[in-house]
Coordinates of C-alpha atoms in Angstrom, one line a residue:
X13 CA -49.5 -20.2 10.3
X14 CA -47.9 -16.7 10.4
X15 CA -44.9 -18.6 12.3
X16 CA -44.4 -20.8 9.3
X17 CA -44.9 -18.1 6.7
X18 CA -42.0 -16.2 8.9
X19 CA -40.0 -19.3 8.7
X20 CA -39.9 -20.0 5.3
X21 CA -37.9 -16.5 3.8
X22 CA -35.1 -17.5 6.4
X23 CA -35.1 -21.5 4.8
X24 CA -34.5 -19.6 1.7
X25 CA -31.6 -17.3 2.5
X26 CA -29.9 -20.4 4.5
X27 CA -30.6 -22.3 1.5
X28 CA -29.3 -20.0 -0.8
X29 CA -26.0 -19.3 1.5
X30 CA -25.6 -23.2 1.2
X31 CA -25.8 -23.0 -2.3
X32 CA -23.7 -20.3 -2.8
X33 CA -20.8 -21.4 -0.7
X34 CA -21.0 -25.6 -2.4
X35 CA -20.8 -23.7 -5.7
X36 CA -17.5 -21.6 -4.8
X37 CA -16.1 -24.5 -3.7
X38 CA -17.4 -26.7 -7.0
X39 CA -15.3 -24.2 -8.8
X40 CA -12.0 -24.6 -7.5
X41 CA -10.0 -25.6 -10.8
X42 CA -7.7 -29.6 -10.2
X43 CA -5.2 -26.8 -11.9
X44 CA -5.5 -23.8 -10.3
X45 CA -3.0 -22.4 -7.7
X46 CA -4.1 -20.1 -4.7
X47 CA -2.2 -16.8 -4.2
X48 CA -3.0 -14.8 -1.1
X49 CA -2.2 -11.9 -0.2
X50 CA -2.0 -10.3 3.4
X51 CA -1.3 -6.6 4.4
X52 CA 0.2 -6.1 8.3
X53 CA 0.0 -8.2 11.0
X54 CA -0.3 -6.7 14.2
X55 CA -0.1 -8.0 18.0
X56 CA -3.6 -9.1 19.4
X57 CA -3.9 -6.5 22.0
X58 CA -3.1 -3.4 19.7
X59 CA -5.2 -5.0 17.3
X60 CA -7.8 -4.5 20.2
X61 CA -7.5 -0.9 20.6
X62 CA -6.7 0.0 17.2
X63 CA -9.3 1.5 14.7
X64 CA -9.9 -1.5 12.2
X65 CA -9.4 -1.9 8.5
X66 CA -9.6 -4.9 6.0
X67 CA -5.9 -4.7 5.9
X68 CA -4.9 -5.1 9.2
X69 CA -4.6 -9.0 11.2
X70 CA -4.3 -9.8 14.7
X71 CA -1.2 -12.4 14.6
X72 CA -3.3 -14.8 16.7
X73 CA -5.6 -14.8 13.4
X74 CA -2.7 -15.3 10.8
X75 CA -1.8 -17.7 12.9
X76 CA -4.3 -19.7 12.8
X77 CA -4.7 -19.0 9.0
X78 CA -1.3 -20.3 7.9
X79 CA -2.5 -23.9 10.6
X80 CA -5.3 -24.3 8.3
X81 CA -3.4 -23.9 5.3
X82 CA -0.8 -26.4 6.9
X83 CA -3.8 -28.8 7.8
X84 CA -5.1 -28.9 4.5
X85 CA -2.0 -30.5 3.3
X86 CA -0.8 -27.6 1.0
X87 CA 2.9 -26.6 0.4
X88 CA 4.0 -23.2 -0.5
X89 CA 5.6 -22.7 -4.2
X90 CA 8.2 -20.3 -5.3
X91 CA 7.2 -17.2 -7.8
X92 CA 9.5 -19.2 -10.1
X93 CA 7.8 -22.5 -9.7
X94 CA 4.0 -20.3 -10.4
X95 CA 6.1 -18.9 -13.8
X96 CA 6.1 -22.6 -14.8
X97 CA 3.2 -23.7 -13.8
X98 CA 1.9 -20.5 -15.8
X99 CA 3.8 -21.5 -18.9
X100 CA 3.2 -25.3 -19.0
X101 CA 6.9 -26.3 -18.5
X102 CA 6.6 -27.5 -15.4
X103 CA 2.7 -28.4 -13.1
X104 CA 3.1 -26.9 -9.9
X105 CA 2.3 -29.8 -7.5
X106 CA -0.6 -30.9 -5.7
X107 CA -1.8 -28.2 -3.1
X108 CA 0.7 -25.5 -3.9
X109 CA 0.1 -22.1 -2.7
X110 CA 1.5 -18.9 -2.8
X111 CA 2.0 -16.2 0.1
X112 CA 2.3 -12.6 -0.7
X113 CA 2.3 -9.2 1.4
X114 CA 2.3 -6.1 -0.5
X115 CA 3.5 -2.9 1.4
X116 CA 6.6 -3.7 3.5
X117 CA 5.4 -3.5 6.6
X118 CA 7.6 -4.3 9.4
X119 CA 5.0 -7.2 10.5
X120 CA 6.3 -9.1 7.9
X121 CA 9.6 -9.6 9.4
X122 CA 8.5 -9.4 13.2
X123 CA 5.6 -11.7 13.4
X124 CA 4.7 -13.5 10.2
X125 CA 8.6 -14.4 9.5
X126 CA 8.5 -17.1 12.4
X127 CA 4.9 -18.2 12.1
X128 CA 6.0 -19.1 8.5
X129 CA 9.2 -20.6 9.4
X130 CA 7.8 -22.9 12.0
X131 CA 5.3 -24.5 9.4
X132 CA 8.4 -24.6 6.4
X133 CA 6.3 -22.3 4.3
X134 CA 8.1 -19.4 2.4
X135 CA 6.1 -16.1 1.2
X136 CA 6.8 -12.7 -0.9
X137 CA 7.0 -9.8 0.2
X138 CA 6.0 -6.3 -2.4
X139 CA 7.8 -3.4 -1.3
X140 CA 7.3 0.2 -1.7
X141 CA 10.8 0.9 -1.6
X142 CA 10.2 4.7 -0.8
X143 CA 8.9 3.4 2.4
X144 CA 12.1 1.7 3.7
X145 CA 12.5 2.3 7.0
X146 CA 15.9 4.0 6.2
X147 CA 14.3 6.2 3.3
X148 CA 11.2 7.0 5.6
X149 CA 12.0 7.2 9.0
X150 CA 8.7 4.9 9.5
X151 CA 9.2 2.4 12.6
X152 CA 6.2 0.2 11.0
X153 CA 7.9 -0.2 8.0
X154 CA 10.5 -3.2 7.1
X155 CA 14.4 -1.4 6.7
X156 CA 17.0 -3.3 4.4
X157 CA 18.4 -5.2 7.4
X158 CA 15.6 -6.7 8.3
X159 CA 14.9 -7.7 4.7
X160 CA 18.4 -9.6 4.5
X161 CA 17.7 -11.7 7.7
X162 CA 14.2 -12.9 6.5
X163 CA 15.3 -13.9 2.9
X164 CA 15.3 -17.6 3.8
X165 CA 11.5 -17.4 3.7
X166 CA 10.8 -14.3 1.6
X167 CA 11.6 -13.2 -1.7
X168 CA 11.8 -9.6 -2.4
X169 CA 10.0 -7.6 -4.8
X170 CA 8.4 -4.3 -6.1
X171 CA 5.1 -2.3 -5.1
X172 CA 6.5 0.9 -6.8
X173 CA 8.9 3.8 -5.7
X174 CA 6.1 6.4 -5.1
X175 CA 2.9 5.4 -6.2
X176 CA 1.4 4.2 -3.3
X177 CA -0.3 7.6 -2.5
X178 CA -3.8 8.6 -2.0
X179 CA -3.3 11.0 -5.3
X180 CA -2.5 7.8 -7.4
X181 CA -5.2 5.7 -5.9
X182 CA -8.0 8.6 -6.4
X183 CA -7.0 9.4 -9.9
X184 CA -7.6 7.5 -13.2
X185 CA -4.5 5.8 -14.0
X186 CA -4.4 7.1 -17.7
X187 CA -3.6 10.6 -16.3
X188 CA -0.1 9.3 -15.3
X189 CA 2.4 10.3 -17.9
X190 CA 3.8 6.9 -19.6
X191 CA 7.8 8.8 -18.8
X192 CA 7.1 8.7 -15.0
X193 CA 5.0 5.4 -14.8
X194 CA 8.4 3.8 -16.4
X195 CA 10.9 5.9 -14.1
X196 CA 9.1 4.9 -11.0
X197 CA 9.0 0.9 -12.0
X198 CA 12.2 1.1 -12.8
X199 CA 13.9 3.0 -9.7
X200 CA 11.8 0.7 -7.3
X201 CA 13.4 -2.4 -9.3
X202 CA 17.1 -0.5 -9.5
X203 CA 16.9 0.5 -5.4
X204 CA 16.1 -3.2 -4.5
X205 CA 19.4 -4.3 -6.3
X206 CA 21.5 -1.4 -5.5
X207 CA 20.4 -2.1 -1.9
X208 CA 21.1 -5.7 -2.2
X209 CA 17.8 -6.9 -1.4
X210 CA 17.8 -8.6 -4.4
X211 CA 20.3 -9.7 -7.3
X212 CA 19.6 -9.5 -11.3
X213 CA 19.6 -13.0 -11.6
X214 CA 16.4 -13.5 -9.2
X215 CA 13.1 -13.3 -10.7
X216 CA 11.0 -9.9 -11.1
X217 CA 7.5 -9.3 -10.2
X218 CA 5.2 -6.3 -9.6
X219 CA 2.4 -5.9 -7.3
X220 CA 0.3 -3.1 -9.0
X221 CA -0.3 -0.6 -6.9
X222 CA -3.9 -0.6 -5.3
X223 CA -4.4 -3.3 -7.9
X224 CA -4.7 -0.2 -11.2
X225 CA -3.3 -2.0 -14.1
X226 CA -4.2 -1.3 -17.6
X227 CA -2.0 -2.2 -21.0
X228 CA -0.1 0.7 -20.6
X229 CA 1.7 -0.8 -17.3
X230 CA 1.8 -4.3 -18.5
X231 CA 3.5 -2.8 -21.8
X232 CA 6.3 -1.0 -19.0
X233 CA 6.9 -3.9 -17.2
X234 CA 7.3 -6.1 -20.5
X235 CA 10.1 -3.2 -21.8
X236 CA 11.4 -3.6 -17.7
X237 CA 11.2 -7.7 -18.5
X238 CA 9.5 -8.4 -15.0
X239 CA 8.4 -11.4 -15.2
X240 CA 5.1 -12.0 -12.8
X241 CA 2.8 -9.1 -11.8
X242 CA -0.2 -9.0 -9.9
X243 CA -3.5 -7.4 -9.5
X244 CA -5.7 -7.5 -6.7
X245 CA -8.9 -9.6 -8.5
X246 CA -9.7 -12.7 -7.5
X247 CA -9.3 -15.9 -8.6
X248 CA -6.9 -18.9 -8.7
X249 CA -3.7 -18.7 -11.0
X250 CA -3.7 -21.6 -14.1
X251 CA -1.6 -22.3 -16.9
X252 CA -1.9 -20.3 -19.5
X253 CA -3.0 -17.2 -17.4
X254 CA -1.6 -13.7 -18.4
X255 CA 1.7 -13.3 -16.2
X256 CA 1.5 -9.8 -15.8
X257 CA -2.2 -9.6 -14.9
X258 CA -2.1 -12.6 -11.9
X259 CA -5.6 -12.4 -9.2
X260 CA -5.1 -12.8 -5.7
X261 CA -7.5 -13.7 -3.2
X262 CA -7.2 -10.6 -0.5
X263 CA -7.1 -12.3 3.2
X264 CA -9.1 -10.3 5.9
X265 CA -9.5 -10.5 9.5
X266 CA -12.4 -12.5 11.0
X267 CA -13.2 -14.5 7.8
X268 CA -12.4 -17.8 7.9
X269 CA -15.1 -19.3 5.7
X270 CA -13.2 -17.2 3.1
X271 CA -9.8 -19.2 3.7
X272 CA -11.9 -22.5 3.5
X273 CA -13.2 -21.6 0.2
X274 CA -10.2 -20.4 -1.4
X275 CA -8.7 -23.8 0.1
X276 CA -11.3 -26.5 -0.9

């Protein structure tokens, strides 16, 4: 009797995870379009020995990632082909999905670069342009070279000049003076075309920093006519949806149930 009673409150939370995980994927809009979004990639056996955060992935994991993506029959989309899909003037086809890293992180170029290549996808890549490995000195950070030679798979655009500090992630984002909120958007848009990383007739977008957006920034990037920016909330994109306030679902290590629901 007390094995049964034992039994039953571990029925109910597998029950319950069942449920839960059915509904996610019930939700999944005929309409709606996947963005993900991955940080650095990093080789499996430094991955071992490193200390671990969300936003760090061994490359046999992204690997693996970007086979089930390719198993599932989806295609990769360019930002320009999500604006359309966004405004009604053109559906994006049947399992489209977008690719994004924010950061500019040397990974991109090293190790995701050919895993994407081999499987036809292409991605973005958000840069802090302050970070360039010629303006930083920073080995694990991409440098304008590098850029140029992986621009048959990535477009390139802006994750702010400065703001990716830990003072602007701590702080409210209303205590940032409108003047330098513009000034740093605009310099991190200005340095990617003065370093020819990118030319005024490609499409702008904006990765918000940490993900802070308010009206305020969306008003800035209007007057800087970007014309995609996105957050770090989660959900799929769908015509109709705010341009400059796009979700993304964040891709971690060791969670490939997540993958599968975003997917199906």
């Amino acid at each position: 009797m007390k094995k049964e009673i034992r039994r039953k409150p571990i029925l109910i939370i597998l029950i319950l995870a069942l449920l839960a995980l059915f509904s996610f994927t019930a939700r999944k809009p005929a309409d709606g379009v996947p963005v993900l979004l991955y940080h650095q990639i990093v080789p499996d056996r430094e991955y071992e020995t490193m200390d671990k955060n969300d936003s760090i992935m061994p490359v046999k994991e992204f690997k693996k990632q970007m086979q089930m993506i390719a198993d599932a029959g989806y295609q990769t989309i360019s930002l320009d082909q999500l604006r359309k899909h966004i405004s009604g003037e053109q559906p994006a086809p049947d399992h489209s999905i977008v690719i994004t890293f924010d950061d500019g992180y040397q990974s991109d170029y090293s190790l995701a670069y050919p895993i994407l290549k081999s499987h036809g996808f292409q991605a973005e890549s958000f840069i802090v342009t302050s970070f360039l490995n010629e303006e930083s000195g920073d080995p694990e950070r991409l440098s304008s070279r590098e850029i140029i030679r992986m621009k048959d798979v990535f477009g390139i655009h802006s994750h702010s000049h400065g703001l990716h500090t830990y003072e602007y992630n701590h702080n409210p984002l209303s205590e940032l003076l409108t003047e330098n909120l513009t000034w740093d958007t605009d310099l991190s848009l200005q340095t990617l075309e003065h370093k020819e990383l990118k030319t005024k007739e490609d499409l702008d977008a904006y990765a918000y920093p940490y993900g802070k957006y308010d009206d305020r920034f969306m008003d800035i990037l209007t007057f800087l006519q970007v014309d995609l920016a996105f957050t770090t909330e989660k959900g799929y994109v769908r015509p109709g949806c705010n341009p400059l306030s796009l979700p993304r679902f964040g891709m971690y290590p060791g969670r490939f149930g997540q993958l599968y629901r975003v997917l199906y």
